[in-house]
Short mmCIF file of C-alpha atoms and ligand atoms in Angstrom, two decimals:
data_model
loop_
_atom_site.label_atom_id
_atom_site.label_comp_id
_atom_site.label_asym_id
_atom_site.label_seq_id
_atom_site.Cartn_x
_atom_site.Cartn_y
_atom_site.Cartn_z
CA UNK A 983 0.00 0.00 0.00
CA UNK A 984 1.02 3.34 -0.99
CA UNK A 985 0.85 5.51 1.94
CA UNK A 986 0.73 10.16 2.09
CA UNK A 987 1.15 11.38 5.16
CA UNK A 988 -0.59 14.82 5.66
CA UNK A 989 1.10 17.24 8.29
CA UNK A 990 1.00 20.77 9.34
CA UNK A 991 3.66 20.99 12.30
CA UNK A 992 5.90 18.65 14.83
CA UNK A 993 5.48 15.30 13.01
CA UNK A 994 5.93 13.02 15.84
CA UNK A 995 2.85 10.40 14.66
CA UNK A 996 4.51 11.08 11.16
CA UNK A 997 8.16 9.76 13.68
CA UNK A 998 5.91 6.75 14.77
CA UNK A 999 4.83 5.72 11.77
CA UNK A 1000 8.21 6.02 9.87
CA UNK A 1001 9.43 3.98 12.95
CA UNK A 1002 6.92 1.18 12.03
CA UNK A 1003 7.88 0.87 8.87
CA UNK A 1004 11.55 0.80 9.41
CA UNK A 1005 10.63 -1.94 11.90
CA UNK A 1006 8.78 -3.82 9.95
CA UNK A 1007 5.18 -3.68 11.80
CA UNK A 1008 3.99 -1.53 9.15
CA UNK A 1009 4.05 -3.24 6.07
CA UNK A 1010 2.78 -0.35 3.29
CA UNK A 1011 5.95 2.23 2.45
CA UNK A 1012 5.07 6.06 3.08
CA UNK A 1013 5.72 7.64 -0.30
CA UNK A 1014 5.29 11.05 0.37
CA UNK A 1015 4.54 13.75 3.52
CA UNK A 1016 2.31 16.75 2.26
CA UNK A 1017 2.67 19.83 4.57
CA UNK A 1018 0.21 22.81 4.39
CA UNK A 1019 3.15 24.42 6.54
CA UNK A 1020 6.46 25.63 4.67
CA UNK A 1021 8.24 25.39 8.17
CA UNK A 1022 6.60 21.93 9.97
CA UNK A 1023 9.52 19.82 11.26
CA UNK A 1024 7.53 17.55 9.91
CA UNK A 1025 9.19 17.63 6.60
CA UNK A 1026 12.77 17.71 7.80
CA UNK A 1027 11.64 14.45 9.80
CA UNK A 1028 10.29 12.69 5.95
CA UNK A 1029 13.65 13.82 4.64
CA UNK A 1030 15.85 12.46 7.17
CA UNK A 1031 13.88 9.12 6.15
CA UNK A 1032 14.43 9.72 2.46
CA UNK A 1033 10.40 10.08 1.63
CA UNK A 1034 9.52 12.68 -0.71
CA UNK A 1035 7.75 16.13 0.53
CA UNK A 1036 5.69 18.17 -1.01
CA UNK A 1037 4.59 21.76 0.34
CA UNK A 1038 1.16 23.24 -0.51
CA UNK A 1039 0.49 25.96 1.16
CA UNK A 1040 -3.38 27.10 1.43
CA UNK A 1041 -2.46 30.59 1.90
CA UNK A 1042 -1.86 30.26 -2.05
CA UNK A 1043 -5.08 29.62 -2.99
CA UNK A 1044 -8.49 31.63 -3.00
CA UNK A 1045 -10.41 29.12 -1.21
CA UNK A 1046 -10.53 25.82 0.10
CA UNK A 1047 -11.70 24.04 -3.03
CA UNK A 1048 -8.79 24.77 -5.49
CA UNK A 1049 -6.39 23.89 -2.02
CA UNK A 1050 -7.83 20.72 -1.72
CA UNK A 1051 -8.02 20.19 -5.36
CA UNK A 1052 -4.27 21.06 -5.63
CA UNK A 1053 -3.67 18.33 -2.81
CA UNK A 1054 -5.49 15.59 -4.39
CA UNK A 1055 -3.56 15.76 -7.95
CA UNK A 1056 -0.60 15.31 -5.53
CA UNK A 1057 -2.18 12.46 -3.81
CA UNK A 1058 -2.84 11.07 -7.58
CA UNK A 1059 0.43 12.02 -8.69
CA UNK A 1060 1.76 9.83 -5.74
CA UNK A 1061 -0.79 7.20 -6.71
CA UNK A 1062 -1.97 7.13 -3.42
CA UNK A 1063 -3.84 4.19 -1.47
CA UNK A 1064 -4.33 5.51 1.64
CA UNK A 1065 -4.19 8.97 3.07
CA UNK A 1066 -3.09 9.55 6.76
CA UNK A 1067 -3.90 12.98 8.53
CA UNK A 1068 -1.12 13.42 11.28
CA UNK A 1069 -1.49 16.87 13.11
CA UNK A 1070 -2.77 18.34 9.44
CA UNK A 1071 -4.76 21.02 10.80
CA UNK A 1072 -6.93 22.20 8.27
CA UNK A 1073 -10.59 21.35 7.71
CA UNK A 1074 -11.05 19.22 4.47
CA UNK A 1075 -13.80 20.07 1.84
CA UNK A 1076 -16.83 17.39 1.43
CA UNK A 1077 -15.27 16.58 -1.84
CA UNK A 1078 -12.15 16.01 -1.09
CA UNK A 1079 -13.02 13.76 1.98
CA UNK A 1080 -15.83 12.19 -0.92
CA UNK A 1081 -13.05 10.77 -3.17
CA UNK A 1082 -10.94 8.93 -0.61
CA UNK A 1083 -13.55 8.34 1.57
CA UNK A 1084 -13.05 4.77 3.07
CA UNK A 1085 -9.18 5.38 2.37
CA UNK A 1086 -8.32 8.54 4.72
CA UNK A 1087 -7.61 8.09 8.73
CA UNK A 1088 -7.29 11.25 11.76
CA UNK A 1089 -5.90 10.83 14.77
CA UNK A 1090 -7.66 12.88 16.86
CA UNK A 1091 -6.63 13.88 20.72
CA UNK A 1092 -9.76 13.27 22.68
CA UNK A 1093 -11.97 10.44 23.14
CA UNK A 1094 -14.35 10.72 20.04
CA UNK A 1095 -17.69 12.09 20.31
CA UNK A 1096 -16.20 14.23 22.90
CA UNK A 1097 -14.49 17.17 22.44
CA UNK A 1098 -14.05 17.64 18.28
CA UNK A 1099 -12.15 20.37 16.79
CA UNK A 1100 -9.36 22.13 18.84
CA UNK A 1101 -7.97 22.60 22.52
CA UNK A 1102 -8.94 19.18 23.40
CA UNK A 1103 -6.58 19.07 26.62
CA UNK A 1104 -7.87 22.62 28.42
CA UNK A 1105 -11.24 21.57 27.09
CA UNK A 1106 -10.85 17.94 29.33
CA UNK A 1107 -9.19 19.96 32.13
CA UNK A 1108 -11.91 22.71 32.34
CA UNK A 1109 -14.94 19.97 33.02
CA UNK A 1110 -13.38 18.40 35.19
CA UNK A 1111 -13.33 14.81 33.28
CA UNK A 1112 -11.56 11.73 35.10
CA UNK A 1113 -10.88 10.19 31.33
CA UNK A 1114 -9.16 11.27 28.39
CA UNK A 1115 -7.62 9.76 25.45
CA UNK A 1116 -7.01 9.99 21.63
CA UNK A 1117 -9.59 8.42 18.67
CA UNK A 1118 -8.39 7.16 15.11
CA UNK A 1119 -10.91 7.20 12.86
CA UNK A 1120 -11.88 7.55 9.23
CA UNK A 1121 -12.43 10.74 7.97
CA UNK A 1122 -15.87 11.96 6.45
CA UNK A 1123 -17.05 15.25 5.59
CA UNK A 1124 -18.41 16.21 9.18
CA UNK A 1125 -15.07 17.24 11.34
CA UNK A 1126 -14.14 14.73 13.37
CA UNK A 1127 -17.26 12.77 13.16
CA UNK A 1128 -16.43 9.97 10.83
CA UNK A 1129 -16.43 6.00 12.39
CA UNK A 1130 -13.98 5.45 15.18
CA UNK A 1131 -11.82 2.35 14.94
CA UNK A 1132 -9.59 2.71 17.99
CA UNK A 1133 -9.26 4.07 21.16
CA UNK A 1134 -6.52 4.84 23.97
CA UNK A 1135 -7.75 5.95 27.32
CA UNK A 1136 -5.82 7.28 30.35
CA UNK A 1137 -6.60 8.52 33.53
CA UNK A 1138 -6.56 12.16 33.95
CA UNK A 1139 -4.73 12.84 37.38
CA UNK A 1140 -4.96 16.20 39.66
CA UNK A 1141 -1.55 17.63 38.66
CA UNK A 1142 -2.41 17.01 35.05
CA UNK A 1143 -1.86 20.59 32.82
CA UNK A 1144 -2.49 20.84 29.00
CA UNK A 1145 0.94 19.91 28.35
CA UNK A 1146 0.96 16.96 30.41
CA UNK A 1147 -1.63 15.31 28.77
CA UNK A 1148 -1.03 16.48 25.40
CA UNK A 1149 2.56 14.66 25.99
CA UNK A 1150 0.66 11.46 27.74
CA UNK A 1151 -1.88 11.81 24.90
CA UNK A 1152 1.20 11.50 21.89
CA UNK A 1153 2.92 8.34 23.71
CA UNK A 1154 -0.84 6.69 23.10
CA UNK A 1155 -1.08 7.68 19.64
CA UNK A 1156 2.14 7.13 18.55
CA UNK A 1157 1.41 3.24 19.39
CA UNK A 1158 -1.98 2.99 17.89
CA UNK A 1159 -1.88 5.21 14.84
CA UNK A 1160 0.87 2.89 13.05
CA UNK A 1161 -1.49 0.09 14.25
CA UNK A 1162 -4.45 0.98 12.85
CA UNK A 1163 -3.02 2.20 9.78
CA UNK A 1164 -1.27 -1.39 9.67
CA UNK A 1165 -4.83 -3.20 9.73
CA UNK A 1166 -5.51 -1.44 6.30
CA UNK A 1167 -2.17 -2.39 4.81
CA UNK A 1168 -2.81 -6.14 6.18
CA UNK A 1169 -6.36 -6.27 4.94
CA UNK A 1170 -8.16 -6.28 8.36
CA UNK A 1171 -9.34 -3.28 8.56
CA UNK A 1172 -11.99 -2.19 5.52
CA UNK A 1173 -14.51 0.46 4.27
CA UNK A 1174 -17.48 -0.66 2.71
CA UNK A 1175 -20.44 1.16 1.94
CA UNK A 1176 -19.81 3.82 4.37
CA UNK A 1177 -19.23 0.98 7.38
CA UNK A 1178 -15.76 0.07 8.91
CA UNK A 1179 -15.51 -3.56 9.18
CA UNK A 1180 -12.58 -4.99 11.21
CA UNK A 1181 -11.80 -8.91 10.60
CA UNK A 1182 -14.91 -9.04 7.99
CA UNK A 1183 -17.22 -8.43 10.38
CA UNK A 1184 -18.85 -4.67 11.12
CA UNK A 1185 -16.54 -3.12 13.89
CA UNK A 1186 -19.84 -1.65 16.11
CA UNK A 1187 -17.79 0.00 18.29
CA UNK A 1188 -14.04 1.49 18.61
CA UNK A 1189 -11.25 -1.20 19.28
CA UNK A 1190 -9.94 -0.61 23.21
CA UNK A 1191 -6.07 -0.45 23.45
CA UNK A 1192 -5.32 -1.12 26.59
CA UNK A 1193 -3.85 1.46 29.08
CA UNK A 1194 -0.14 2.15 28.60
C1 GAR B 2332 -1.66 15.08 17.69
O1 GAR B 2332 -1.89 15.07 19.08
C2 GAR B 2332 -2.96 14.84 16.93
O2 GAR B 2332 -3.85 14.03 17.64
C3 GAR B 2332 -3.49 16.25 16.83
O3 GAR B 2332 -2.37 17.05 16.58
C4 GAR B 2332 -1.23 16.47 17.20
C5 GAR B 2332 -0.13 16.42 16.19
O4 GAR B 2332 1.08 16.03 16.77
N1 GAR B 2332 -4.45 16.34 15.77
C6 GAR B 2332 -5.50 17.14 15.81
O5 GAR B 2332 -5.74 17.88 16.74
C7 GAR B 2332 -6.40 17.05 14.60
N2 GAR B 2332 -7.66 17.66 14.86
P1 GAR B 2332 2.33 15.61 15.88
O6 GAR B 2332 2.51 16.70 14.81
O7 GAR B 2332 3.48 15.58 16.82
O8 GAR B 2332 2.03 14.29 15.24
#
């Protein structure tokens, strides 16, 4: 499986997932990193791994169409299976999302249908939750609303800040991201007809990693 990784700043699920493929536990090869971002370290982490970049930046184009548009003839260009998001922060047109719908995964810091969009760790700390985590999930139109397949789940503690748990919260997804993303390449993990099924069967409800 040909794999694009889309990024807008640190890169560190891009790290993990780079990682799993130089280990071997993820089998499809990570052709190219887009970055929306001129200046992510993202892209200096692709190139220390030898994977081609490419920079499109949306400030260059009138609106969000002709961005995404511009994106997708990369993604063709790359001949692209499957599209991971990794800390690419903007919001993706319907028909974008429409054409590789079934082929596109988020990772998403919060426990999915909680908290969407941004600020997820202030958001947790401000109501007072006892549980926090991070969501993969395939991407449909709706922001961060598409199925979720996995989930990682920690305990927020008293002298937990924003920071804290955003760090707790990366250690979680850099261990499940290149897993899920592995049950594509593998074959376990599918899209039909706007359903996720996991082992051929419909996956009814996210996958449970276990507390790290
Ligand atoms: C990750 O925590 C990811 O869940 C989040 O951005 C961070 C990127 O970190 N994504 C979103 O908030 C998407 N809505 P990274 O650049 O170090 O991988």
């Amino acid at each position: 499986m040909k794999i694009a990784v889309l990024v807008s700043g640190n890169g560190s699920n891009l790290q993990a997932l780079i990682d799993a493929q130089q280990g071997k536990q993820l089998s499809g090869q990570i052709i190219g990193v887009l970055s929306n971002k001129a200046d992510a370290y993202a892209l200096q982490r692709a190139e220390n791994a030898n994977i081609a970049t490419a920079v499109i930046s949306h400030k260059d184009f009138p609106n969000r169409e002709s961005f995404d548009e511009a994106m997708h003839q990369q993604l063709l260009n790359w001949q692209i299976d499957l599209v991971i998001l990794a800390g690419f922060m903007r919001i993706l047109t319907p028909n974008f999302v429409s054409k590789w719908q079934g082929k596109m995964l988020n990772i998403h810091p919060s426990l999915l249908p909680f908290y969407k969009g941004v600020n997820t760790h202030q958001r947790v700390l401000n109501t007072g939750d006892r549980l926090h985590g991070c969501t993969v999930h395939f991407v449909t139109a709706e922001l961060d609303a598409g199925q979720s397949i996995a989930q990682s789940v920690i305990e927020v503690s008293l002298n937990d800040t924003a920071e804290s748990l955003a760090q707790r919260i990366h250690k979680l997804e850099h261990f499940i991201y290149p897993q899920v993303a592995q049950w594509i390449c593998n074959g376990q993990l599918s899209w039909e007809n706007g359903k996720a099924y996991f082992n051929q069967k419909p996956l009814e409800r996210p996958i449970q990693f276990a507390q790290l």
